[in-house]
Coordinates of C-alpha atoms in Angstrom, one line a residue:
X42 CA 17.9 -24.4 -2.9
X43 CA 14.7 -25.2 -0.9
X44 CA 11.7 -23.9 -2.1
X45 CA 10.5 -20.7 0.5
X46 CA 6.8 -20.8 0.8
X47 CA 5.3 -17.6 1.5
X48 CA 2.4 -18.3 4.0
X49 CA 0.8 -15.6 3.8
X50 CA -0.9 -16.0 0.2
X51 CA -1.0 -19.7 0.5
X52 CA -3.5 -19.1 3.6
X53 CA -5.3 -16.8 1.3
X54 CA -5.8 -18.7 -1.7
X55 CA -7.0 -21.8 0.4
X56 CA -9.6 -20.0 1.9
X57 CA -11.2 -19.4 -1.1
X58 CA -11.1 -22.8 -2.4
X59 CA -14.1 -24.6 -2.9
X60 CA -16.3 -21.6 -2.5
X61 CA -17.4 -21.2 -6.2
X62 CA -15.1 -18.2 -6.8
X63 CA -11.9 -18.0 -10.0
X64 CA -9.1 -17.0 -8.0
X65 CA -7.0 -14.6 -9.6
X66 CA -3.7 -13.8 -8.6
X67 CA -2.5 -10.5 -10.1
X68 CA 0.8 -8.5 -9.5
X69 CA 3.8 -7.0 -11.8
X70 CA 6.2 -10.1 -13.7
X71 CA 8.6 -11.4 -11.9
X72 CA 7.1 -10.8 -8.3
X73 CA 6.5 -14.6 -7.7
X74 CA 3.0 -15.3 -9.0
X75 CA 4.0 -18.5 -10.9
X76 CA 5.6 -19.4 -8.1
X77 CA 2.5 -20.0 -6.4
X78 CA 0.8 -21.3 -8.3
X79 CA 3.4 -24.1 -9.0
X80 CA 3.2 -24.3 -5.4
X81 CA -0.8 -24.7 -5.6
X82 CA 0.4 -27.1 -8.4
X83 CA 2.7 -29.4 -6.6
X84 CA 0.5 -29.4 -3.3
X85 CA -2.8 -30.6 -5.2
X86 CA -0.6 -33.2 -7.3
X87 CA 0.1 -34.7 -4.0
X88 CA -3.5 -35.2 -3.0
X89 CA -5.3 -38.1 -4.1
X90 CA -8.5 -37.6 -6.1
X91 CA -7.1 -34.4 -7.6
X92 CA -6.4 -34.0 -11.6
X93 CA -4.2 -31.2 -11.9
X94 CA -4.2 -29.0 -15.6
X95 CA -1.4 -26.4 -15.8
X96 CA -0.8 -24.3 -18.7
X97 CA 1.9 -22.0 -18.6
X98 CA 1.7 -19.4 -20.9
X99 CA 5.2 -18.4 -20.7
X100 CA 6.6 -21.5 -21.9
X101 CA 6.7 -22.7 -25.9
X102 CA 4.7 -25.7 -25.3
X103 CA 1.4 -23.6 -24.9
X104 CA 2.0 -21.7 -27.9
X105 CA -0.9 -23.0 -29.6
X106 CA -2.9 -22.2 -27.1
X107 CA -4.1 -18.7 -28.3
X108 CA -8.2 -18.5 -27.9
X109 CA -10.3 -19.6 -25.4
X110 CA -11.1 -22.3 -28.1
X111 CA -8.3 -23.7 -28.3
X112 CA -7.9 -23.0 -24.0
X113 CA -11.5 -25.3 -23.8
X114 CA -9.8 -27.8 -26.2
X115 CA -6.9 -28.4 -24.4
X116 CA -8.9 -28.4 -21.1
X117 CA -11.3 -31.0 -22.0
X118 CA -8.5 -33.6 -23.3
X119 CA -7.1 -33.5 -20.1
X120 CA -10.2 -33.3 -17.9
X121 CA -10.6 -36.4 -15.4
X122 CA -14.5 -36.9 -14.5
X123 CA -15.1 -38.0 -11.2
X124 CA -11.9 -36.1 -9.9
X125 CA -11.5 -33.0 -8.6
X126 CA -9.6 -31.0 -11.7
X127 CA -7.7 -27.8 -10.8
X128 CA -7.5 -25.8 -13.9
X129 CA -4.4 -23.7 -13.4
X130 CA -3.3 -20.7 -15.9
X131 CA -0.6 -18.9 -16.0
X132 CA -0.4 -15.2 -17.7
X133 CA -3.6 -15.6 -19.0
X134 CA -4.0 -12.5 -20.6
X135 CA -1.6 -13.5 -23.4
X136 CA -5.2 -15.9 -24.0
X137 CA -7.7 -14.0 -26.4
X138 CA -11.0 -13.9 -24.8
X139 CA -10.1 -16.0 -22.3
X140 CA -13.0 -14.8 -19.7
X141 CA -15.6 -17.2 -22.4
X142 CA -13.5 -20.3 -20.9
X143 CA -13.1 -19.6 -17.5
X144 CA -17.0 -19.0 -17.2
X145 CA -17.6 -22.1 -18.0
X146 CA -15.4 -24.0 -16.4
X147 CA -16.2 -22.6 -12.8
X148 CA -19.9 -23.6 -13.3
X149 CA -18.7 -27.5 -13.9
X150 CA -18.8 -28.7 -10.0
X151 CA -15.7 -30.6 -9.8
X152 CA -13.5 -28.2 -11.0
X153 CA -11.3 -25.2 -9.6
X154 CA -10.0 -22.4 -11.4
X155 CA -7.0 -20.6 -10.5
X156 CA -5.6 -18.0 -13.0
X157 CA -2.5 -15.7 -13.2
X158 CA -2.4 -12.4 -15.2
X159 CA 0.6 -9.4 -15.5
X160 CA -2.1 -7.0 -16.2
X161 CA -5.0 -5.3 -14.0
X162 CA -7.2 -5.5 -17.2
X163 CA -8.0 -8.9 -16.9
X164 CA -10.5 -7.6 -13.8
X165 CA -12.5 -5.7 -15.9
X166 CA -15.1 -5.7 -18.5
X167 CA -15.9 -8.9 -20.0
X168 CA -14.4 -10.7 -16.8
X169 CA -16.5 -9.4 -14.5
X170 CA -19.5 -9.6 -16.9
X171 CA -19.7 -12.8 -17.6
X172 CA -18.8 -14.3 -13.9
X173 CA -20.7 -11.8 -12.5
X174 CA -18.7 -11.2 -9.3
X175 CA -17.8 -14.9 -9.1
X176 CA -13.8 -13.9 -8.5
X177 CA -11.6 -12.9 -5.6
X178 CA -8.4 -11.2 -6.2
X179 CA -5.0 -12.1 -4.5
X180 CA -2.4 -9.3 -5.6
X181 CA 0.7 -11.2 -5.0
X182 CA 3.3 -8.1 -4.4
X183 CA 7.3 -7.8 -4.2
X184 CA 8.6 -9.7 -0.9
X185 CA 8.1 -8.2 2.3
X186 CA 10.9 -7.1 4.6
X187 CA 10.1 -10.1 7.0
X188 CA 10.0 -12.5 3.7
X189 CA 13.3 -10.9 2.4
X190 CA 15.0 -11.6 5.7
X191 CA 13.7 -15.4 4.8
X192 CA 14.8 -15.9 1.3
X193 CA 18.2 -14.7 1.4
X194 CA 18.8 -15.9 4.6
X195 CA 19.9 -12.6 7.2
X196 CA 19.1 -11.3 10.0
X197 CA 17.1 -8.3 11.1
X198 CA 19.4 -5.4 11.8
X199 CA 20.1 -1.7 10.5
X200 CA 22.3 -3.5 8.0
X201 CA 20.2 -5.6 6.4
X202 CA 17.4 -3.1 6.4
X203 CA 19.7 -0.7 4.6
X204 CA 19.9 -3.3 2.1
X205 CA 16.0 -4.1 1.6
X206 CA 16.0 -0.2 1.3
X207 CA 18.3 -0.6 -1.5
X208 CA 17.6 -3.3 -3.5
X209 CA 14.4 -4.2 -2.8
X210 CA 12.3 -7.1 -3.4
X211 CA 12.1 -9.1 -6.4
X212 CA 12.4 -12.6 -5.4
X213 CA 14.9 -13.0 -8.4
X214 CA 17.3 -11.7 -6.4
X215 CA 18.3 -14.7 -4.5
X216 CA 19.4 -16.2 -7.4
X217 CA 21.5 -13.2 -8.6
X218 CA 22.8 -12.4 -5.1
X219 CA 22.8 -8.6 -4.1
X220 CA 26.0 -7.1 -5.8
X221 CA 25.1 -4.1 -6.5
X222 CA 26.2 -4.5 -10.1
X223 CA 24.5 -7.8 -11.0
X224 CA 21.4 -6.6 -8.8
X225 CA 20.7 -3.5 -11.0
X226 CA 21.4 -5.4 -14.3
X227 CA 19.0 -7.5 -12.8
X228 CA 16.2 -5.0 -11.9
X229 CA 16.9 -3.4 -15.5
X230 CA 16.3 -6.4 -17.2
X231 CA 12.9 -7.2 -15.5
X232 CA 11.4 -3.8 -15.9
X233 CA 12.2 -3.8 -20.1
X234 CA 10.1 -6.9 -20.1
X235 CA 7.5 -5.6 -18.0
X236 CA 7.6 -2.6 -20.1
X237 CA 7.6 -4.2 -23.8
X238 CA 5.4 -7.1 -23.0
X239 CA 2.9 -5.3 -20.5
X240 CA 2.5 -1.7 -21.8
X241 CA 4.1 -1.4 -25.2
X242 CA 3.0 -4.5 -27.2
X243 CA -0.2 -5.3 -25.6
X244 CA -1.2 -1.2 -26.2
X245 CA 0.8 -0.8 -29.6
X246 CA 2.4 2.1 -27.6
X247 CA 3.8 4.3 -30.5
X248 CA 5.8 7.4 -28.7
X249 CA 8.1 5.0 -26.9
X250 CA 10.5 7.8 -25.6
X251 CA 7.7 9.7 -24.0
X252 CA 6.7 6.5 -22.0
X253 CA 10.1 5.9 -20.6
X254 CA 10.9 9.6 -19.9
X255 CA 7.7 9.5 -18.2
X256 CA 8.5 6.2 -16.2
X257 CA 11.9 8.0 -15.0
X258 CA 9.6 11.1 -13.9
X259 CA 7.5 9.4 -12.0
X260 CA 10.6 7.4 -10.5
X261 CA 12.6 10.7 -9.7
X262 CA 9.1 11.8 -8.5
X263 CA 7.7 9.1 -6.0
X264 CA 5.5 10.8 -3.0
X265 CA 4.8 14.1 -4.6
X266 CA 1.3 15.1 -5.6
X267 CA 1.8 15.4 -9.5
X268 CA -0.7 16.6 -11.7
X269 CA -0.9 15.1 -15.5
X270 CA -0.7 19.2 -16.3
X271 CA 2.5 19.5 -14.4
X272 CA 3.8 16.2 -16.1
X273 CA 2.8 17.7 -19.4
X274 CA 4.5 21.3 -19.0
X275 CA 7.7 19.4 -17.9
X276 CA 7.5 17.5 -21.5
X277 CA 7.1 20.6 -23.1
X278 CA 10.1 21.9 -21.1
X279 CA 12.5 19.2 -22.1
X280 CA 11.2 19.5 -25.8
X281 CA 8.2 16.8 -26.1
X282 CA 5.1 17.9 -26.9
X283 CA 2.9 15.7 -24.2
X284 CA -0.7 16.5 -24.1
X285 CA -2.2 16.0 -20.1
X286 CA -4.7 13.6 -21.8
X287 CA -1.9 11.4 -23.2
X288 CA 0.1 11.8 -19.9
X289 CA -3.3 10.0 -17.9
X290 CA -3.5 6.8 -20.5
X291 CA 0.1 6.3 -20.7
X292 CA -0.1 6.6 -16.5
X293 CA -3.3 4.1 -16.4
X294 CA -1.5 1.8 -18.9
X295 CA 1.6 1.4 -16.5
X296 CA -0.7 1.1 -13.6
X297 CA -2.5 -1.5 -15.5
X298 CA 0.9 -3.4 -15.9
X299 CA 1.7 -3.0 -12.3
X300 CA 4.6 -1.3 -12.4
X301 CA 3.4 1.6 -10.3
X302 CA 0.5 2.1 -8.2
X303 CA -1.7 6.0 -8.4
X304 CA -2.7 7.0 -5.2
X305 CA -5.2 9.8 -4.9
X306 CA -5.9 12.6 -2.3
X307 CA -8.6 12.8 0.6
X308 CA -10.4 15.5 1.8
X309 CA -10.3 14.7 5.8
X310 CA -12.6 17.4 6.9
X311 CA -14.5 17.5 4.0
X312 CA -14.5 13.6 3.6
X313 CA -14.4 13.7 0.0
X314 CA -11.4 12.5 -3.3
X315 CA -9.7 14.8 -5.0
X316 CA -10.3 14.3 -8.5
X317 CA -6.8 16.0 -9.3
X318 CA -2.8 15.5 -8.1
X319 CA -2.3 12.4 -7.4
X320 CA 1.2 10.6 -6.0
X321 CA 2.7 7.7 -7.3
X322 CA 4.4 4.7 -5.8
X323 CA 6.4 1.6 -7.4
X324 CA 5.8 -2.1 -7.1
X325 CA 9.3 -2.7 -6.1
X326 CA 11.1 0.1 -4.9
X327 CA 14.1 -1.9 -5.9
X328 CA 13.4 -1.1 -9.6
X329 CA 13.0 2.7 -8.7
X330 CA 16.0 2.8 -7.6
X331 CA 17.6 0.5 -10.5
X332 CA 16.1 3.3 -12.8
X333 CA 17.7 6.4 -10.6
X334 CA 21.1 5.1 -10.8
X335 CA 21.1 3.2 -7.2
X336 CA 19.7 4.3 -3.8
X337 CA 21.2 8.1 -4.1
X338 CA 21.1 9.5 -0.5
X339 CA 19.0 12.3 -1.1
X340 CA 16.4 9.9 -2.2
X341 CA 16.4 7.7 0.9
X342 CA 12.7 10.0 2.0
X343 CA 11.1 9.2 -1.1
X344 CA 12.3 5.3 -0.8
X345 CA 11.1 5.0 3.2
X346 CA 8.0 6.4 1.9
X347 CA 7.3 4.2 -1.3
X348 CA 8.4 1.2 1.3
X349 CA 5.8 2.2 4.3
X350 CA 2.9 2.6 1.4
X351 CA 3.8 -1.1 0.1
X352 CA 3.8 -2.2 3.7
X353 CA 0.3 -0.7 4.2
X354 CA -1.3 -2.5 1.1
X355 CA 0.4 -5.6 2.5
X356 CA -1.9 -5.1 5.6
X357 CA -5.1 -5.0 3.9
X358 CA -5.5 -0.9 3.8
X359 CA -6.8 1.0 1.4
X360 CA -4.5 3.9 0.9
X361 CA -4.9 7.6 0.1
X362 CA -2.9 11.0 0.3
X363 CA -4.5 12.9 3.8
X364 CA -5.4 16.3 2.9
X365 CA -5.6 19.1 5.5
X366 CA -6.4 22.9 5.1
X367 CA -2.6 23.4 6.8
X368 CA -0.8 20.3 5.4
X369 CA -0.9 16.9 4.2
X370 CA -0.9 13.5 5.9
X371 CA 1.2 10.6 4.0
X372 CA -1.8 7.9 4.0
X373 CA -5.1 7.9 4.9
X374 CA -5.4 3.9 5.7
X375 CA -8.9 1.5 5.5
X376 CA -9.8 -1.4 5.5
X377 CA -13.2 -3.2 5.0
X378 CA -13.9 -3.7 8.3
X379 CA -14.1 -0.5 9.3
X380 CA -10.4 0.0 10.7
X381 CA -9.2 3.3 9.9
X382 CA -5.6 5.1 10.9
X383 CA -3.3 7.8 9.8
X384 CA 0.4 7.2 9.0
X385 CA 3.4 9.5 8.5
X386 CA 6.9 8.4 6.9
X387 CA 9.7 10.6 7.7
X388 CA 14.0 9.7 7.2
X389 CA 14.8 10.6 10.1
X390 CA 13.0 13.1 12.8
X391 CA 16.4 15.4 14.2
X392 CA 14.8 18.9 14.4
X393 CA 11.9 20.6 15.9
X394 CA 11.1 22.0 12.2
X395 CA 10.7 18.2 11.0
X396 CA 9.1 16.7 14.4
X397 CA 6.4 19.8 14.4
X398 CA 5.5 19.1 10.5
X399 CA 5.4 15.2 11.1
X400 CA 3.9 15.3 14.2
X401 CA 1.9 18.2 14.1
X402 CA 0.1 17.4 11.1
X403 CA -1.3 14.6 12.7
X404 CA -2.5 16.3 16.0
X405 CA -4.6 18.6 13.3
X406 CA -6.9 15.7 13.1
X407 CA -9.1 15.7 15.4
X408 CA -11.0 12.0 15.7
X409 CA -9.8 9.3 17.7
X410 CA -8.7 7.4 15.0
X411 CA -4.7 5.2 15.6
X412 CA -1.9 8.0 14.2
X413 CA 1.2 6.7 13.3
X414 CA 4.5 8.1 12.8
X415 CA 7.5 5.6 11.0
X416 CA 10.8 6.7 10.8
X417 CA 14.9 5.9 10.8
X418 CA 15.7 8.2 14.4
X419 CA 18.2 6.5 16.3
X420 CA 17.2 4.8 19.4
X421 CA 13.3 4.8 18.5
X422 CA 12.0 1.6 18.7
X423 CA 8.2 2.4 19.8
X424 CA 7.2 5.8 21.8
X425 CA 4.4 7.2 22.4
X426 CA 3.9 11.5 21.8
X427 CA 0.8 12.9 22.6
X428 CA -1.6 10.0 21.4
X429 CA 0.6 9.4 18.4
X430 CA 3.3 6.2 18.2
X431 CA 6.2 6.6 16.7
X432 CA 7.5 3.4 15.3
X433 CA 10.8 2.9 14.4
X434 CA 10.9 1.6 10.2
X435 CA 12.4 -2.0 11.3
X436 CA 9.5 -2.1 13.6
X437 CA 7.0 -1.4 11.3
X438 CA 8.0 -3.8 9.0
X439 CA 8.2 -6.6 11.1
X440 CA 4.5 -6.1 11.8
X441 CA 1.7 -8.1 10.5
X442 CA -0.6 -5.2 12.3
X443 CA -0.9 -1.5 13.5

């Protein structure tokens, strides 16, 4: 099978080469950050000048690489002066103190550093410290619609869409085909990993049960505001006594992990966060659905909604939950440039009660900022309702833009 280069990330990581900066790509297991960097790997191989030093933290061989000692050690013995040596490390975290390495290999001049890690954590604290700013993130994410098209080799259509809806995007899956029953195992199999090596071990997570019950809650529960009070009461109801503090840190911890993402509300009018009810959204929305038994019908909202927030993050937004004194807006979308817009993520729009709540919500706000509506309805492609497009989900996905 040819090896499918996704473009996008490869752009990104290049233009922060040679700039002084550790790039770091982050992201949930098993959504295609070695992948990468093997890529980074093989292209740099091919270059003359270039020393290439890969240590891949998943395989045996690195085993005795547990400190940044022994990281510096193994470094240096392989270290070409008068080359240009791209230090490459995958699942870093599994490194103790890593961060005392990296430091000091950015500062040697012929040298880039390129780093993978399963776990947000490796951003902050000593990290940041000790390089002082001297990083630049790349969250690689589940593939895109447009990239899932690529790798298993369809074409765009309401069919295949139904099946990104389903399964997903773990890049796995081109190797394990999309039956449903050999997706799922699949999808299963990743997120134990994700779960014991990313939250359980590396926190010494004691009440087990709890964090899986509340992984399933928060999957059953994607795009509702949820409070960790709420959460907690629920416990209590199904007879597990949860406090709301220990509801937040077992939350952060599979934020930290990547397996889901917290997404907080904004005041519009009062242009201020919320510092309470928050929603929550999964990596791969191919896992939710792994967890819930399959893409049930009466989840297909919830799905289109988890899809349109990935989609968003894909575009360079930062996203939060809109907030109005009569209603609520999906996302509140920004970027660091200053773009701004407002996007709403419906099923599918066939009554005045839905159109006026979708729709109407949006005409509440009164700036001139882009509104979006992205749905399913039949025979909308793009349209145009009062100042407000209405894209149809395929659409949407097939942008690079809003």
């Amino acid at each position: 099978m040819d090896v499918l280069v996704r473009q996008e990330y490869v752009e990104r990581i290049e233009k922060y080469l040679g700039k002084d900066f550790i790039i770091v790509l982050t992201g949930q297991r098993r959504v295609g950050k070695s992948c990468m960097l093997k890529m980074v790997r093989d292209q740099k191989v091919r270059e003359e000048g270039n020393n290439v030093i890969y240590v891949d933290k998943e395989k045996s061989e690195f085993d005795a690489i547990k400190t940044y000692a022994d990281l510096n050690e193994y470094i240096g013995q392989h270290y070409q002066k008068g080359k240009m040596n791209y230090i490459l490390v995958d699942e870093i975290q599994d490194i103790e103190e890593f961060e005392r390495s990296v430091r000091s290999w950015r500062t040697e001049p012929d040298a880039e550093v390129i780093i993978t890690g399963s776990n947000a954590k490796i951003l902050s604290g000593d990290l940041s410290t000790l390089i002082g700013g001297r990083f630049k993130e790349i969250r690689i994410q589940s593939l895109s619609y447009r990239e899932f098209l690529a790798f298993h080799g369809l074409e765009d259509s309401d069919d295949v869409l139904a099946k990104y809806i389903q399964f997903g995007g773990l890049p796995g899956l081109v190797k394990i085909g999309l039956d449903e029953d050999d997706a799922r195992e699949y999808q299963r199999d990743i997120y134990s990993t994700v779960l014991l090596k990313d939250v359980i071990l590396r926190n010494k997570i004691r009440n087990v049960t709890f964090l899986e019950n509340l992984v399933h809650f928060l999957a059953d529960n994607i795009g509702k505001l949820i409070s960790a009070n709420s959460i907690s009461k629920y416990m209590k109801s199904q007879s597990q006594s949860i406090t709301p503090t220990t509801v937040i840190d077992y939350a952060r911890l599979l934020t930290e992990a990547f397996i889901i993402d917290k997404v907080s509300r904004y005041d519009i009018h009062g242009k201020r966060l919320f510092e309470s009810n928050d929603k929550f959204y999964f990596e791969d929305h191919g896992i939710r659905n792994a967890l819930c038994g399959g893409s049930r019908l009466g989840d297909i909202e919830k799905v289109i909604e988890n899809i349109v927030y990935q989609h968003l993050i894909r575009m360079g937004y930062s996203v939060t939950v809109g907030q109005l004194q009569a209603g609520e807006i999906d996302f509140v979308c920004e970027r660091k440039d200053g773009r701004r817009l407002y996007v709403q993520a419906s099923y599918i729009i066939a009554d005045q009660q839905t159109r006026e709540r979708e729709f109407g919500n949006l005409q509440a706000i009164k700036d001139n900022y882009p509104k979006y509506v992205i749905s399913m309805t039949p025979l909308v492609s793009q349209s145009d309702e009062n100042g407000i497009t209405h894209l149809h989900l395929r659409r949407f996905l097939m942008a690079d833009e809003l």
